[in-house]
Amino acid sequence: MTNTWLITNVRQGNGPHVDRKVDVSIVDGRIAAIGPDLPREPGVTPEDGAGALLLPGFVEGHTHLDKTLWGMRWYRNEVGPKLTDRIENERRYRAQTGHDAGAQSLALARAFLEAGTTRLRTHVDIDTDAGLRHLEGVLATRETLRDMLDLQIVAFPQSGLLGRPGTDALLARALQAGADVLGALDPALIDGDPVASLNLTFELAQRHGKPIDIHLHEPGELGAFTLGLLLDRVEALGMQGRVVVSHAFCLGALPEPQRDALLARLADLRVALLTTAPSSTPVPPLKACLQHGVTLFGGNDGIRDTWTPYGSPDMLERAMHIAARYGLRRDDDLALAFDCVSSVAAQACGFGDYGLQAGARADLVLLDADTLAHAMVARPPRKLVVSNGRVVARNGAYAAGAIEA
């Protein structure tokens, strides 16, 4: 039986035509048409959008659902300043408390849905102490929300690939068990041997036919050296369009000629960059990336975990942080920041059938705002969130029966 419904009287887009009223026809979970005064099908009761702004479902390009303490008691953070301090502290905490990656990932994933995120990429720790326990919890969350949340899982070696024997075998098992992407971490700073680390990472990815998403925190010249090695392997192994470099802090601290040469290679090899737009760390330059044709998209990183008290499942807030970090003030520039958590993120992560056009999956957000820029700054409650053609939330709260436990 065909499932058809119609949302009327909404305002699509940004810019000079934002006040134009349109209707959205949804058939079997997909957008059938968007336009003014669409025909009313017999027996279909239209839903009045009451002039709300219509946006596509949001995309979270980089988070860690398995780590979150969302909804739990406040965690007192007294961790040391080094990356290894945070890694070891988290491992101890999770082992001592029996932290439940399944329950916690589900709690945060639901919060993302309620705020309008319908596509999400999460990194999940694959650890020689915990084995695949964290992955199993997030796989259960993906199954629970399979009809509403398009959830990609990155098998992520939080302690690096080389330092703990057996990590590569665990990563292989994770990819076989359902992880979509192979992760990696700081081949020089953490693994201590960027050549061996990258060689093994690319060998695993090719053996299992998976793309790569690597955390690269390495600064300045060291990060540039590692990035160059990575790009050499992308080119040699034909991995164009299948690699994301997350963070890439080095690109925010290099001399322009050296930076621009790397950006040109990134564009040529279709290697995308992910930024969380941190306030106190160099970031890849947004406008330079756009000028060179480099895909730059956005994400939160960890949210309310042992690493950080910050973060939010509202991707409009993340878009605002991106805009503020890059000094964007004009409405059209703020739209670039929204692209980082919508269309550009969907493209970079490989989420298909995305957008506000006929044939796309019906992932929609309605809210009361004058414009897209206003929505990003004010972040009003979501009047309606539709994912895969299904109502997920109304007026900032879950719709009755939308999400089963």
Short mmCIF file of C-alpha atoms in Angstrom, two decimals:
data_model
loop_
_atom_site.label_atom_id
_atom_site.label_comp_id
_atom_site.label_asym_id
_atom_site.label_seq_id
_atom_site.Cartn_x
_atom_site.Cartn_y
_atom_site.Cartn_z
CA MET A 1 0.00 0.00 0.00
CA THR A 2 1.33 3.41 -0.99
CA ASN A 3 2.05 5.75 1.92
CA THR A 4 1.34 9.30 0.76
CA TRP A 5 1.18 12.53 2.70
CA LEU A 6 1.51 16.24 2.07
CA ILE A 7 3.09 19.06 4.04
CA THR A 8 1.76 22.45 3.00
CA ASN A 9 2.61 26.09 3.58
CA VAL A 10 6.34 25.97 4.29
CA ARG A 11 9.18 28.24 3.16
CA GLN A 12 12.11 26.62 1.39
CA GLY A 13 15.69 27.72 1.12
CA ASN A 14 17.69 30.81 1.82
CA GLY A 15 18.27 34.19 0.18
CA PRO A 16 15.79 36.41 -1.64
CA HIS A 17 13.16 33.69 -2.18
CA VAL A 18 12.99 32.40 1.37
CA ASP A 19 9.45 33.70 1.82
CA ARG A 20 8.09 31.73 -1.13
CA LYS A 21 5.51 29.21 0.12
CA VAL A 22 5.77 25.63 -1.10
CA ASP A 23 4.27 22.22 -0.40
CA VAL A 24 6.11 18.92 -0.03
CA SER A 25 4.61 15.66 -1.28
CA ILE A 26 6.04 12.50 0.30
CA VAL A 27 5.38 9.04 -1.11
CA ASP A 28 6.78 5.87 0.46
CA GLY A 29 9.45 7.69 2.39
CA ARG A 30 10.72 9.83 -0.49
CA ILE A 31 10.07 13.34 -1.69
CA ALA A 32 7.75 13.10 -4.68
CA ALA A 33 7.56 16.83 -5.38
CA ILE A 34 8.26 20.25 -3.90
CA GLY A 35 6.47 23.32 -5.22
CA PRO A 36 3.63 25.77 -4.69
CA ASP A 37 0.05 24.53 -4.56
CA LEU A 38 0.70 20.84 -5.12
CA PRO A 39 -2.45 18.80 -5.85
CA ARG A 40 -4.27 17.25 -2.87
CA GLU A 41 -4.67 13.51 -3.24
CA PRO A 42 -8.09 12.08 -2.29
CA GLY A 43 -8.08 10.77 1.26
CA VAL A 44 -4.79 12.51 2.18
CA THR A 45 -5.09 15.05 4.99
CA PRO A 46 -2.46 17.76 4.49
CA GLU A 47 -0.26 18.78 7.39
CA ASP A 48 -0.12 22.57 7.65
CA GLY A 49 3.46 23.79 8.06
CA ALA A 50 2.15 27.18 9.20
CA GLY A 51 4.83 29.11 7.34
CA ALA A 52 7.76 27.32 8.99
CA LEU A 53 11.22 27.28 7.43
CA LEU A 54 11.95 24.01 5.64
CA LEU A 55 15.47 22.54 5.92
CA PRO A 56 16.92 19.18 4.96
CA GLY A 57 17.72 16.73 7.74
CA PHE A 58 21.10 17.53 9.26
CA VAL A 59 24.28 15.45 8.92
CA GLU A 60 26.73 14.78 11.75
CA GLY A 61 30.05 14.02 10.06
CA HIS A 62 32.20 13.06 13.04
CA THR A 63 31.19 12.06 16.54
CA HIS A 64 31.85 9.30 19.10
CA LEU A 65 28.51 7.86 20.20
CA ASP A 66 30.15 5.02 22.10
CA LYS A 67 32.03 7.34 24.48
CA THR A 68 29.26 9.69 25.55
CA LEU A 69 28.03 10.24 29.08
CA TRP A 70 24.88 11.94 27.76
CA GLY A 71 22.13 11.88 30.38
CA MET A 72 24.41 10.55 33.11
CA ARG A 73 25.60 12.31 36.24
CA TRP A 74 28.21 15.01 35.75
CA TYR A 75 31.71 13.68 35.13
CA ARG A 76 34.42 15.60 36.99
CA ASN A 77 37.23 16.02 34.45
CA GLU A 78 40.70 16.05 36.03
CA VAL A 79 42.59 14.48 33.13
CA GLY A 80 46.12 15.53 32.16
CA PRO A 81 46.94 17.75 29.18
CA LYS A 82 48.34 15.19 26.72
CA LEU A 83 46.42 13.16 24.16
CA THR A 84 47.75 9.96 25.74
CA ASP A 85 46.48 11.16 29.14
CA ARG A 86 42.95 11.37 27.73
CA ILE A 87 43.22 7.98 26.05
CA GLU A 88 44.42 6.18 29.18
CA ASN A 89 41.98 8.00 31.46
CA GLU A 90 39.05 7.03 29.27
CA ARG A 91 40.14 3.39 29.09
CA ARG A 92 40.35 3.21 32.90
CA TYR A 93 37.00 4.91 33.39
CA ARG A 94 35.17 2.65 30.96
CA ALA A 95 36.69 -0.50 32.44
CA GLN A 96 36.03 0.51 36.05
CA THR A 97 32.45 1.69 35.54
CA GLY A 98 31.31 -0.85 32.95
CA HIS A 99 30.32 2.04 30.69
CA ASP A 100 27.55 0.76 28.40
CA ALA A 101 28.24 1.88 24.85
CA GLY A 102 24.91 0.47 23.70
CA ALA A 103 22.71 2.37 26.13
CA GLN A 104 24.73 5.57 25.85
CA SER A 105 24.98 5.59 22.07
CA LEU A 106 21.23 5.06 21.86
CA ALA A 107 20.54 7.96 24.23
CA LEU A 108 22.70 10.36 22.22
CA ALA A 109 21.49 9.09 18.85
CA ARG A 110 17.91 9.77 19.92
CA ALA A 111 18.89 13.28 20.97
CA PHE A 112 20.42 13.82 17.52
CA LEU A 113 17.21 12.67 15.87
CA GLU A 114 15.05 14.89 18.04
CA ALA A 115 17.16 17.91 17.00
CA GLY A 116 16.92 17.08 13.30
CA THR A 117 19.96 14.93 12.44
CA THR A 118 19.01 12.04 10.17
CA ARG A 119 22.47 10.96 8.90
CA LEU A 120 25.40 10.38 11.23
CA ARG A 121 28.98 9.05 11.13
CA THR A 122 30.34 7.81 14.44
CA HIS A 123 33.80 6.58 15.33
CA VAL A 124 33.77 3.59 17.69
CA ASP A 125 36.77 2.46 19.75
CA ILE A 126 38.26 -0.89 18.82
CA ASP A 127 40.48 -1.75 21.74
CA THR A 128 42.60 -4.73 22.78
CA ASP A 129 41.17 -4.47 26.31
CA ALA A 130 37.49 -4.09 25.38
CA GLY A 131 37.65 -6.03 22.11
CA LEU A 132 34.51 -5.40 20.06
CA ARG A 133 32.26 -4.63 23.05
CA HIS A 134 31.83 -0.94 22.17
CA LEU A 135 31.14 -1.79 18.55
CA GLU A 136 28.50 -4.34 19.51
CA GLY A 137 26.69 -1.67 21.54
CA VAL A 138 26.63 0.80 18.64
CA LEU A 139 25.59 -1.90 16.17
CA ALA A 140 22.59 -2.54 18.44
CA THR A 141 21.76 1.18 18.36
CA ARG A 142 21.97 1.17 14.57
CA GLU A 143 19.58 -1.75 14.42
CA THR A 144 17.11 -0.12 16.82
CA LEU A 145 17.03 3.10 14.78
CA ARG A 146 17.48 1.55 11.33
CA ASP A 147 14.24 3.02 9.92
CA MET A 148 15.05 6.57 11.04
CA LEU A 149 18.79 7.18 11.37
CA ASP A 150 21.31 6.45 8.63
CA LEU A 151 24.26 5.59 10.86
CA GLN A 152 27.77 4.91 9.58
CA ILE A 153 30.30 3.27 11.90
CA VAL A 154 34.04 3.87 11.75
CA ALA A 155 36.19 1.17 13.37
CA PHE A 156 38.58 3.43 15.26
CA PRO A 157 41.86 2.37 16.96
CA GLN A 158 41.88 4.99 19.74
CA SER A 159 45.31 3.80 20.97
CA GLY A 160 46.78 3.64 17.48
CA LEU A 161 47.38 0.71 15.21
CA LEU A 162 50.91 -0.44 16.07
CA GLY A 163 51.35 -0.01 19.83
CA ARG A 164 49.02 -2.79 20.96
CA PRO A 165 49.60 -6.13 19.21
CA GLY A 166 46.39 -7.59 17.84
CA THR A 167 44.74 -4.26 17.03
CA ASP A 168 44.89 -4.91 13.28
CA ALA A 169 43.13 -8.27 13.71
CA LEU A 170 40.43 -6.64 15.84
CA LEU A 171 39.91 -3.96 13.21
CA ALA A 172 39.51 -6.64 10.57
CA ARG A 173 36.89 -8.38 12.73
CA ALA A 174 35.11 -5.05 13.25
CA LEU A 175 34.90 -4.44 9.51
CA GLN A 176 33.56 -7.97 9.01
CA ALA A 177 31.01 -7.44 11.80
CA GLY A 178 29.44 -4.38 10.22
CA ALA A 179 31.69 -1.33 10.55
CA ASP A 180 31.47 0.74 7.36
CA VAL A 181 34.76 2.66 7.46
CA LEU A 182 38.30 2.01 8.72
CA GLY A 183 39.65 4.59 11.15
CA ALA A 184 43.22 5.51 12.05
CA LEU A 185 45.05 7.86 14.40
CA ASP A 186 48.21 10.00 14.19
CA PRO A 187 50.63 7.60 12.42
CA ALA A 188 53.68 9.57 13.61
CA LEU A 189 52.73 10.91 17.05
CA ILE A 190 50.86 7.86 18.34
CA ASP A 191 52.18 4.95 16.27
CA GLY A 192 55.70 6.34 15.99
CA ASP A 193 56.18 4.97 12.47
CA PRO A 194 54.02 6.76 9.90
CA VAL A 195 55.18 4.61 7.00
CA ALA A 196 54.38 1.29 8.69
CA SER A 197 51.13 2.65 10.18
CA LEU A 198 49.81 4.01 6.89
CA ASN A 199 50.89 0.93 4.96
CA LEU A 200 48.94 -1.32 7.33
CA THR A 201 45.93 1.01 7.36
CA PHE A 202 45.66 1.07 3.57
CA GLU A 203 46.29 -2.66 3.33
CA LEU A 204 43.41 -3.35 5.74
CA ALA A 205 41.10 -0.94 3.91
CA GLN A 206 41.83 -2.46 0.53
CA ARG A 207 41.55 -6.03 1.77
CA HIS A 208 38.07 -5.34 3.15
CA GLY A 209 36.95 -2.89 0.48
CA LYS A 210 36.36 -0.05 2.96
CA PRO A 211 37.01 3.70 2.87
CA ILE A 212 39.29 5.39 5.43
CA ASP A 213 38.67 8.19 7.93
CA ILE A 214 41.86 9.12 9.80
CA HIS A 215 42.24 11.37 12.84
CA LEU A 216 45.22 13.63 12.11
CA HIS A 217 46.01 15.87 15.07
CA GLU A 218 49.71 16.13 14.20
CA PRO A 219 50.77 19.79 14.04
CA GLY A 220 52.64 21.88 11.51
CA GLU A 221 55.48 20.28 9.57
CA LEU A 222 54.98 16.85 11.16
CA GLY A 223 51.33 16.81 10.14
CA ALA A 224 52.22 18.00 6.65
CA PHE A 225 54.76 15.18 6.33
CA THR A 226 52.20 12.56 7.40
CA LEU A 227 49.54 14.07 5.14
CA GLY A 228 51.93 13.89 2.20
CA LEU A 229 52.59 10.21 2.89
CA LEU A 230 48.86 9.55 3.07
CA LEU A 231 48.21 11.34 -0.22
CA ASP A 232 50.97 9.32 -1.88
CA ARG A 233 49.13 6.13 -0.92
CA VAL A 234 45.75 7.44 -2.03
CA GLU A 235 47.24 8.14 -5.46
CA ALA A 236 49.25 4.93 -5.76
CA LEU A 237 46.42 2.65 -4.63
CA GLY A 238 43.56 4.32 -6.48
CA MET A 239 41.73 5.38 -3.30
CA GLN A 240 40.56 8.72 -4.75
CA GLY A 241 37.26 9.80 -3.22
CA ARG A 242 37.46 7.19 -0.45
CA VAL A 243 39.50 8.95 2.24
CA VAL A 244 38.62 11.57 4.86
CA VAL A 245 41.20 13.36 6.98
CA SER A 246 39.60 14.46 10.24
CA HIS A 247 40.90 17.56 12.05
CA ALA A 248 43.97 18.18 9.85
CA PHE A 249 45.21 20.85 12.25
CA CYS A 250 48.46 21.14 10.34
CA LEU A 251 46.70 22.87 7.44
CA GLY A 252 45.88 25.80 9.69
CA ALA A 253 49.51 26.41 10.65
CA LEU A 254 51.55 26.05 7.46
CA PRO A 255 52.93 28.83 5.24
CA GLU A 256 50.45 29.56 2.46
CA PRO A 257 52.54 28.15 -0.43
CA GLN A 258 53.02 24.83 1.37
CA ARG A 259 49.41 24.75 2.52
CA ASP A 260 48.07 25.53 -0.95
CA ALA A 261 50.19 22.80 -2.53
CA LEU A 262 48.63 20.27 -0.14
CA LEU A 263 45.15 21.65 -0.78
CA ALA A 264 45.69 21.23 -4.53
CA ARG A 265 46.66 17.58 -3.99
CA LEU A 266 43.69 17.00 -1.69
CA ALA A 267 41.35 18.39 -4.33
CA ASP A 268 42.95 16.39 -7.13
CA LEU A 269 42.70 13.13 -5.15
CA ARG A 270 39.21 13.95 -3.82
CA VAL A 271 40.31 13.57 -0.20
CA ALA A 272 37.82 15.34 2.07
CA LEU A 273 38.56 17.20 5.29
CA LEU A 274 36.52 17.16 8.49
CA THR A 275 36.67 19.98 11.01
CA THR A 276 35.07 20.38 14.40
CA ALA A 277 36.12 24.05 14.31
CA PRO A 278 37.78 24.05 17.74
CA SER A 279 38.32 27.51 19.17
CA SER A 280 41.92 27.07 20.38
CA THR A 281 43.53 24.93 17.66
CA PRO A 282 44.53 25.73 14.07
CA VAL A 283 41.93 24.61 11.56
CA PRO A 284 41.94 24.02 7.80
CA PRO A 285 41.03 27.35 6.13
CA LEU A 286 37.45 27.23 4.88
CA LYS A 287 37.65 29.84 2.12
CA ALA A 288 40.99 28.48 0.82
CA CYS A 289 39.52 24.98 0.75
CA LEU A 290 36.56 26.23 -1.27
CA GLN A 291 38.84 28.09 -3.67
CA HIS A 292 40.89 24.95 -4.29
CA GLY A 293 37.87 22.68 -4.59
CA VAL A 294 38.54 20.75 -1.36
CA THR A 295 35.54 19.27 0.41
CA LEU A 296 35.41 20.52 4.02
CA PHE A 297 32.58 19.38 6.27
CA GLY A 298 31.75 19.49 9.96
CA GLY A 299 31.07 17.49 13.10
CA ASN A 300 31.09 17.65 16.87
CA ASP A 301 33.76 15.12 17.83
CA GLY A 302 33.02 13.82 21.35
CA ILE A 303 29.93 15.06 23.17
CA ARG A 304 29.82 15.19 26.97
CA ASP A 305 32.37 12.44 27.64
CA THR A 306 35.58 11.93 29.63
CA TRP A 307 37.48 14.01 27.07
CA THR A 308 35.29 17.10 27.03
CA PRO A 309 32.24 18.60 28.77
CA TYR A 310 31.24 20.32 25.52
CA GLY A 311 29.29 19.40 22.43
CA SER A 312 25.64 19.15 21.54
CA PRO A 313 23.50 16.91 19.32
CA ASP A 314 22.08 20.07 17.67
CA MET A 315 23.90 20.44 14.35
CA LEU A 316 22.59 23.99 13.96
CA GLU A 317 24.71 24.83 16.99
CA ARG A 318 27.73 23.13 15.41
CA ALA A 319 27.12 25.11 12.20
CA MET A 320 27.07 28.31 14.26
CA HIS A 321 30.37 27.34 15.92
CA ILE A 322 31.88 26.69 12.49
CA ALA A 323 30.68 30.07 11.27
CA ALA A 324 32.05 31.83 14.35
CA ARG A 325 35.42 30.04 14.15
CA TYR A 326 35.85 31.16 10.55
CA GLY A 327 34.65 34.71 11.19
CA LEU A 328 31.54 34.39 9.01
CA ARG A 329 28.95 37.13 9.49
CA ARG A 330 27.09 37.66 6.21
CA ASP A 331 23.98 35.57 5.73
CA ASP A 332 25.38 33.99 2.57
CA ASP A 333 28.58 33.07 4.43
CA LEU A 334 26.60 31.49 7.25
CA ALA A 335 24.97 29.33 4.58
CA LEU A 336 28.46 27.92 3.85
CA ALA A 337 28.69 26.79 7.46
CA PHE A 338 25.29 25.11 7.21
CA ASP A 339 26.47 23.30 4.08
CA CYS A 340 29.19 21.75 6.28
CA VAL A 341 26.51 19.95 8.32
CA SER A 342 24.14 19.20 5.46
CA SER A 343 24.82 18.71 1.74
CA VAL A 344 28.62 18.79 1.86
CA ALA A 345 28.74 16.40 4.82
CA ALA A 346 26.36 14.01 3.07
CA GLN A 347 28.56 14.02 -0.01
CA ALA A 348 31.79 13.54 1.97
CA CYS A 349 30.41 10.62 3.99
CA GLY A 350 28.71 9.02 1.01
CA PHE A 351 25.13 9.39 2.24
CA GLY A 352 23.03 9.05 -0.89
CA ASP A 353 19.61 10.37 -1.88
CA TYR A 354 20.09 13.52 0.20
CA GLY A 355 18.50 16.93 -0.17
CA LEU A 356 15.31 18.81 -0.82
CA GLN A 357 14.47 17.57 -4.29
CA ALA A 358 12.20 15.00 -5.87
CA GLY A 359 13.55 11.48 -5.45
CA ALA A 360 15.56 12.20 -2.31
CA ARG A 361 14.86 10.43 0.95
CA ALA A 362 12.29 12.45 2.88
CA ASP A 363 14.47 13.87 5.67
CA LEU A 364 13.01 17.24 6.64
CA VAL A 365 13.17 19.74 9.48
CA LEU A 366 10.59 22.47 10.09
CA LEU A 367 11.24 25.33 12.51
CA ASP A 368 10.14 28.90 13.14
CA ALA A 369 12.89 31.18 11.82
CA ASP A 370 13.02 34.03 9.34
CA THR A 371 16.01 32.67 7.42
CA LEU A 372 18.65 29.95 7.56
CA ALA A 373 21.08 32.32 9.29
CA HIS A 374 18.42 33.12 11.88
CA ALA A 375 17.83 29.40 12.44
CA MET A 376 21.53 28.77 13.04
CA VAL A 377 21.86 31.56 15.58
CA ALA A 378 18.50 31.24 17.40
CA ARG A 379 18.19 27.44 17.11
CA PRO A 380 14.45 27.32 17.85
CA PRO A 381 12.73 24.05 18.80
CA ARG A 382 12.08 21.81 15.85
CA LYS A 383 8.38 21.97 14.99
CA LEU A 384 8.66 18.79 12.95
CA VAL A 385 11.44 16.32 12.19
CA VAL A 386 10.82 13.79 9.43
CA SER A 387 13.33 11.02 8.76
CA ASN A 388 12.92 8.52 5.95
CA GLY A 389 9.37 9.78 5.53
CA ARG A 390 8.53 9.10 9.17
CA VAL A 391 7.72 11.71 11.81
CA VAL A 392 10.38 11.51 14.50
CA ALA A 393 9.70 14.59 16.62
CA ARG A 394 7.13 17.34 17.04
CA ASN A 395 7.64 20.63 18.84
CA GLY A 396 10.99 19.57 20.26
CA ALA A 397 9.78 16.25 21.66
CA TYR A 398 9.55 12.73 20.28
CA ALA A 399 6.41 11.95 18.37
CA ALA A 400 4.33 9.24 19.99
CA GLY A 401 5.57 5.85 18.85
CA ALA A 402 8.28 7.29 16.65
CA ILE A 403 11.16 5.51 18.34
CA GLU A 404 10.91 2.09 19.88
CA ALA A 405 13.23 1.20 22.77
#
